[in-house]
Coordinates of C-alpha atoms and ligand atoms in Angstrom, one line a residue:
M1 CA 94.8 158.8 143.1
T2 CA 97.1 161.2 140.9
V3 CA 98.0 164.4 143.1
V4 CA 97.6 166.9 141.1
G5 CA 101.3 169.5 141.1
E6 CA 102.9 166.1 141.5
V7 CA 104.0 163.3 139.2
Q8 CA 105.0 159.9 139.6
T9 CA 108.4 158.6 139.0
F10 CA 110.5 155.7 139.8
R11 CA 111.1 156.7 143.0
G12 CA 108.1 157.6 143.6
S13 CA 106.6 161.7 143.6
V14 CA 108.6 164.5 142.9
A15 CA 106.5 167.8 142.4
I16 CA 106.4 169.2 139.3
A17 CA 108.2 172.0 140.1
D18 CA 111.0 170.5 140.6
L19 CA 112.0 168.2 137.7
G20 CA 113.8 170.9 135.7
T21 CA 115.0 169.9 132.4
T22 CA 113.7 167.4 130.8
L23 CA 114.2 164.9 128.2
I24 CA 110.7 163.5 127.7
H25 CA 111.0 160.6 124.7
E26 CA 114.4 158.6 125.5
H27 CA 114.4 155.3 126.2
V28 CA 116.8 153.3 129.6
F29 CA 116.8 149.7 127.4
V30 CA 115.0 148.4 124.5
G31 CA 114.9 145.2 124.0
D32 CA 112.4 141.6 124.0
A33 CA 112.2 139.1 127.0
E34 CA 110.8 136.5 124.6
L35 CA 114.5 136.4 122.4
A36 CA 116.6 137.2 125.3
L37 CA 114.8 133.3 127.2
N38 CA 115.5 131.9 124.0
F39 CA 117.6 134.3 121.3
P40 CA 120.1 136.8 123.6
H41 CA 122.2 139.2 121.7
P42 CA 125.5 139.1 121.8
E43 CA 125.8 143.0 123.0
W44 CA 123.1 142.9 125.8
D45 CA 125.4 143.1 129.0
E46 CA 123.4 143.2 132.1
P47 CA 125.9 144.5 135.1
T48 CA 127.8 146.2 132.8
L49 CA 124.6 148.6 130.7
V50 CA 123.8 149.0 133.9
E51 CA 127.0 150.8 135.0
E52 CA 126.9 152.8 132.1
A53 CA 123.1 153.6 132.5
V54 CA 123.9 154.7 135.7
A55 CA 127.2 156.8 134.6
G56 CA 125.7 158.4 132.0
L57 CA 122.1 159.6 133.9
E58 CA 124.4 160.9 136.1
R59 CA 126.5 162.5 133.2
L60 CA 123.6 164.4 132.2
W61 CA 123.4 166.2 135.7
D62 CA 126.9 167.5 135.3
L63 CA 124.8 169.2 132.2
G64 CA 121.7 170.7 133.8
V65 CA 119.1 167.2 132.7
R66 CA 117.1 166.5 136.0
T67 CA 114.5 164.3 134.5
V68 CA 114.3 161.7 132.2
V69 CA 111.2 159.7 130.8
D70 CA 111.5 156.2 129.8
L71 CA 108.7 155.8 127.9
T72 CA 109.9 152.0 127.2
V73 CA 106.4 150.4 126.8
P74 CA 105.0 146.6 126.2
G75 CA 106.3 146.1 123.0
L76 CA 109.5 147.2 123.3
G77 CA 110.9 145.1 125.9
R78 CA 109.9 147.4 129.9
D79 CA 111.2 146.0 132.2
V80 CA 111.2 148.1 135.5
S81 CA 112.4 146.2 137.6
L82 CA 115.9 146.8 136.4
V83 CA 115.4 150.1 135.8
A84 CA 114.4 150.7 139.1
G85 CA 117.5 149.5 140.2
V86 CA 119.2 152.1 137.7
A87 CA 116.9 155.2 139.2
A88 CA 118.2 154.2 142.8
R89 CA 121.9 155.1 142.0
T90 CA 121.4 158.5 140.2
R91 CA 120.3 161.8 140.6
V92 CA 118.0 162.7 138.3
N93 CA 114.9 161.2 137.9
L94 CA 113.7 158.8 135.7
L95 CA 109.9 158.2 134.7
A96 CA 108.1 154.9 133.4
S97 CA 105.4 155.1 130.5
T98 CA 102.8 152.9 130.0
G99 CA 100.7 151.9 127.0
Y100 CA 102.1 149.4 124.2
Y101 CA 104.1 149.5 121.8
T102 CA 102.9 148.4 117.8
A103 CA 102.8 149.5 114.4
D104 CA 100.5 146.7 113.6
V105 CA 98.9 143.8 116.0
L106 CA 98.7 142.9 119.1
P107 CA 100.1 139.9 120.3
P108 CA 97.7 136.5 120.7
F109 CA 96.6 136.8 123.8
F110 CA 94.7 139.9 123.4
H111 CA 92.8 138.3 120.3
A112 CA 91.2 136.2 122.5
N113 CA 90.5 138.4 125.6
G114 CA 88.7 141.7 125.3
P115 CA 84.6 142.6 124.9
G116 CA 83.3 139.6 122.3
L117 CA 86.1 137.6 122.4
L118 CA 87.0 134.4 123.2
V119 CA 87.2 134.9 126.9
D120 CA 84.7 137.6 127.3
G121 CA 85.5 140.0 129.5
P122 CA 86.1 144.2 128.9
D123 CA 89.7 144.9 127.9
P124 CA 92.5 143.7 129.9
L125 CA 94.8 147.1 127.7
V126 CA 92.4 149.1 130.0
E127 CA 92.9 147.7 132.8
F128 CA 96.3 147.0 132.1
F129 CA 97.3 151.0 131.3
I130 CA 95.3 152.1 134.5
R131 CA 96.6 149.8 137.1
D132 CA 100.0 151.3 135.8
I133 CA 98.9 154.3 136.1
E134 CA 97.3 153.7 139.4
E135 CA 99.1 151.6 141.6
G136 CA 102.0 150.4 140.0
I137 CA 103.1 148.2 137.1
S138 CA 104.0 144.4 138.3
G139 CA 103.5 144.4 141.9
T140 CA 106.7 146.9 141.5
G141 CA 105.4 150.5 142.5
V142 CA 106.3 152.1 140.9
R143 CA 103.7 154.0 138.3
A144 CA 103.5 155.1 135.4
A145 CA 103.5 159.0 134.2
M146 CA 102.5 158.9 130.7
L147 CA 100.8 156.1 127.8
K148 CA 102.4 156.0 124.6
V149 CA 101.0 154.7 121.7
V150 CA 102.0 154.3 117.9
T151 CA 101.0 154.1 114.3
D152 CA 103.9 153.8 111.9
R153 CA 103.3 153.2 107.9
P154 CA 100.7 150.5 108.1
G155 CA 98.2 153.4 109.8
M156 CA 95.5 152.1 112.0
T157 CA 95.3 149.0 111.6
P158 CA 92.6 147.4 114.4
D159 CA 94.9 146.7 117.3
V160 CA 97.0 149.7 116.8
E161 CA 93.0 151.6 117.2
R162 CA 92.4 149.3 119.9
I163 CA 95.3 149.7 121.6
M164 CA 95.1 154.1 121.0
A165 CA 91.1 153.6 122.6
A166 CA 91.7 152.1 125.7
A167 CA 94.9 154.8 126.4
A168 CA 92.0 157.7 126.3
V169 CA 90.0 156.0 128.4
A170 CA 93.5 155.2 130.3
H171 CA 94.1 158.8 130.2
Q172 CA 90.3 160.3 130.8
H173 CA 90.4 158.0 133.7
T174 CA 93.4 159.6 135.1
G175 CA 95.0 162.2 134.2
V176 CA 98.4 161.4 132.7
P177 CA 99.0 163.4 129.1
I178 CA 99.0 161.2 126.1
T179 CA 102.1 161.2 123.6
T180 CA 103.1 158.9 120.3
H181 CA 105.3 157.5 117.7
T182 CA 104.3 158.8 114.5
H183 CA 105.9 157.9 111.3
A184 CA 106.6 161.2 110.2
P185 CA 106.4 161.2 106.0
S186 CA 102.6 159.6 106.1
Q187 CA 102.2 163.2 108.4
N188 CA 99.2 160.3 110.6
G189 CA 100.0 162.5 114.3
R190 CA 97.0 164.2 112.5
E191 CA 94.8 161.0 112.4
Q192 CA 96.0 160.3 115.9
L193 CA 95.3 163.8 117.1
A194 CA 92.0 163.4 114.9
F195 CA 90.9 159.2 116.4
F196 CA 91.5 161.7 120.1
T197 CA 90.1 164.3 120.4
R198 CA 86.6 162.4 119.2
R199 CA 87.4 160.7 121.9
G200 CA 88.0 163.1 124.4
V201 CA 91.0 163.5 124.7
A202 CA 92.0 167.7 124.9
P203 CA 95.4 168.2 122.6
E204 CA 97.0 170.3 125.0
R205 CA 97.3 166.5 127.1
L206 CA 98.5 165.2 123.5
I207 CA 101.9 164.9 122.4
I208 CA 102.7 163.9 119.0
G209 CA 106.2 162.1 118.5
H210 CA 109.0 161.7 116.0
C211 CA 107.8 165.2 114.4
G212 CA 110.8 166.0 114.6
D213 CA 111.7 163.6 111.3
S214 CA 108.9 166.4 109.9
E215 CA 110.6 169.8 107.5
D216 CA 107.1 170.1 106.7
L217 CA 105.9 173.3 108.5
G218 CA 102.1 172.6 107.4
Y219 CA 101.6 169.6 108.9
L220 CA 103.7 171.3 111.8
R221 CA 101.6 174.0 112.6
E222 CA 98.3 172.2 112.0
L223 CA 99.2 170.3 115.3
M224 CA 100.5 172.8 117.0
D225 CA 98.0 174.9 116.1
A226 CA 95.2 172.4 116.7
G227 CA 96.5 171.6 120.1
A228 CA 99.3 169.7 120.2
T229 CA 102.7 170.1 121.2
I230 CA 105.2 168.5 118.9
G231 CA 108.4 166.4 120.0
M232 CA 111.0 167.4 118.4
D233 CA 112.4 164.4 119.9
R234 CA 115.4 162.3 117.5
F235 CA 118.1 164.6 117.5
G236 CA 120.7 162.4 116.8
M237 CA 118.6 160.5 114.6
E238 CA 121.1 161.1 111.5
H239 CA 119.9 158.6 109.5
V240 CA 117.1 159.4 109.7
L241 CA 117.5 163.4 108.9
P242 CA 120.3 165.5 110.2
D243 CA 120.8 167.5 112.6
D244 CA 121.2 170.6 111.4
R245 CA 118.2 169.9 109.3
R246 CA 116.2 169.4 112.5
V247 CA 117.4 172.3 114.6
K248 CA 116.7 174.2 110.8
T249 CA 113.2 174.0 111.7
V250 CA 113.0 173.7 114.8
L251 CA 114.6 177.9 114.4
E252 CA 112.0 178.4 111.8
L253 CA 108.9 177.2 114.7
M254 CA 110.5 179.0 117.0
R255 CA 110.6 182.6 115.1
L256 CA 106.5 181.9 114.2
G257 CA 105.4 181.3 118.4
Y258 CA 105.8 178.3 118.7
A259 CA 108.1 178.1 121.5
E260 CA 105.1 176.6 123.6
K261 CA 103.8 174.3 122.5
M262 CA 107.6 172.0 120.9
V263 CA 109.1 169.8 123.5
L264 CA 113.2 168.5 122.6
S265 CA 114.0 165.2 123.3
Q266 CA 116.5 162.6 121.5
D267 CA 115.0 158.9 121.9
A268 CA 117.7 157.0 122.3
A269 CA 118.8 154.6 124.8
F270 CA 121.6 152.6 126.8
F271 CA 120.3 149.8 125.0
S272 CA 118.1 148.7 122.1
R273 CA 118.5 144.8 120.5
V274 CA 116.5 147.2 117.7
T275 CA 120.4 148.6 116.5
P276 CA 122.6 147.9 119.4
P277 CA 125.7 149.8 120.2
S278 CA 127.5 148.4 118.2
W279 CA 125.7 149.5 115.3
R280 CA 125.0 153.3 116.6
S281 CA 128.8 153.7 117.9
Q282 CA 129.1 153.2 113.6
H283 CA 126.3 154.6 112.1
A284 CA 124.2 157.3 114.6
P285 CA 127.7 158.4 116.4
N286 CA 125.5 161.3 117.8
W287 CA 122.2 159.5 118.8
H288 CA 122.3 159.1 122.5
M289 CA 121.3 161.1 125.8
E290 CA 123.8 164.1 126.0
N291 CA 123.4 165.3 122.7
I292 CA 121.0 167.7 123.1
P293 CA 123.1 169.5 126.1
R294 CA 126.2 169.5 124.3
R295 CA 125.4 169.4 120.7
I296 CA 122.7 171.3 120.3
V297 CA 121.6 174.1 122.8
P298 CA 124.9 175.3 122.2
Q299 CA 123.2 175.4 117.9
L300 CA 120.6 177.2 119.1
L301 CA 122.3 179.3 121.1
A302 CA 124.9 179.9 119.1
A303 CA 121.5 180.9 116.4
G304 CA 119.7 183.1 119.0
V305 CA 117.9 181.8 121.3
T306 CA 117.4 182.5 124.3
E307 CA 118.5 181.4 127.7
Q308 CA 114.3 182.0 127.9
D309 CA 113.1 179.8 125.0
L310 CA 115.6 177.0 126.4
H311 CA 113.2 177.3 129.6
Q312 CA 110.4 177.2 127.8
L313 CA 111.5 174.5 125.7
L314 CA 113.3 172.3 128.0
V315 CA 111.7 173.0 131.8
L316 CA 107.9 174.5 131.0
N317 CA 106.5 172.9 128.8
P318 CA 107.6 168.9 129.9
A319 CA 106.6 170.2 133.1
R320 CA 103.2 171.6 132.0
L321 CA 102.0 168.3 130.2
L322 CA 103.1 166.0 132.9
T323 CA 101.3 167.4 135.8
P324 CA 98.3 164.8 135.4
A325 CA 94.9 166.9 134.7
S326 CA 92.4 166.7 137.6
Q327 CA 90.8 163.3 137.8
S328 CA 87.2 162.4 135.9
S329 CA 84.4 160.2 138.6
P330 CA 85.1 156.7 138.6
E331 CA 81.5 156.4 136.4
D332 CA 82.8 157.9 133.1
R333 CA 85.2 154.8 133.2
Ligands
LIG401 ZN1 110.8 156.1 121.4

């Protein structure tokens, strides 16, 4: 059972009060286990990348960052044993997550296993998510602290809806927050919020992710006015939207009084097979985990944001969201 007031990390539980400055949407390593076996990427050099991740997290500690949430869920090549080896060697708290990353379809296993399917039974996604949160991931004992789901350009496909329904059940059962990936031009955070609200998830327990890709204040305010927190979580992804425009949106929303409803992060990675380090260094040089402490925080301060505001965005909001809600009884499952 989750203890209220503590959050699970790769190294066991940590008091919420000790989370400190938190980057709530990052990735240590994004890969694909099956591709790695059959079509290895030339830039994936595990021992070197592990050293780079440890060194990078230690630099973050020196910059004041205390906690990084790894939102690499299955579908993005989650490898908890590998990341545990990184977590053991850094002072930064690393948090694991569960859920499933797909914009459209699940693997064939899920099309044959589940309610009303060939191998009939309860939805394995529900068992999977709850076990990750309550017992630990795949025998490692590392327990997930967040749920993550995705809608992108294809919208709410049947498999995406199934994942989201399973996440809602796992959330009700465990109290861990749900964070999302959205496709900002589709404004599908609205659809996610409506779906989860119908399933009894309090908007206050939701982070609608990748909202920083949007500059539509009406859309963003609608999500926050309904109770959700928005992820201004892609600083450095200047190939999607330049940082000065991301900063401008945050500043406008701060002036409008939304400091309690935003979290800042970068969606960066020490390695991603999707956009490997050689591509990132050429096309998105600011897309790394030090971008917020080194470039974005000074810009916000220069524009009049106070240290107290920064504490709200980077410490208090993540701590509030990561605090597991009180447990539901097993019969709600
Ligand atoms: Zn991400």
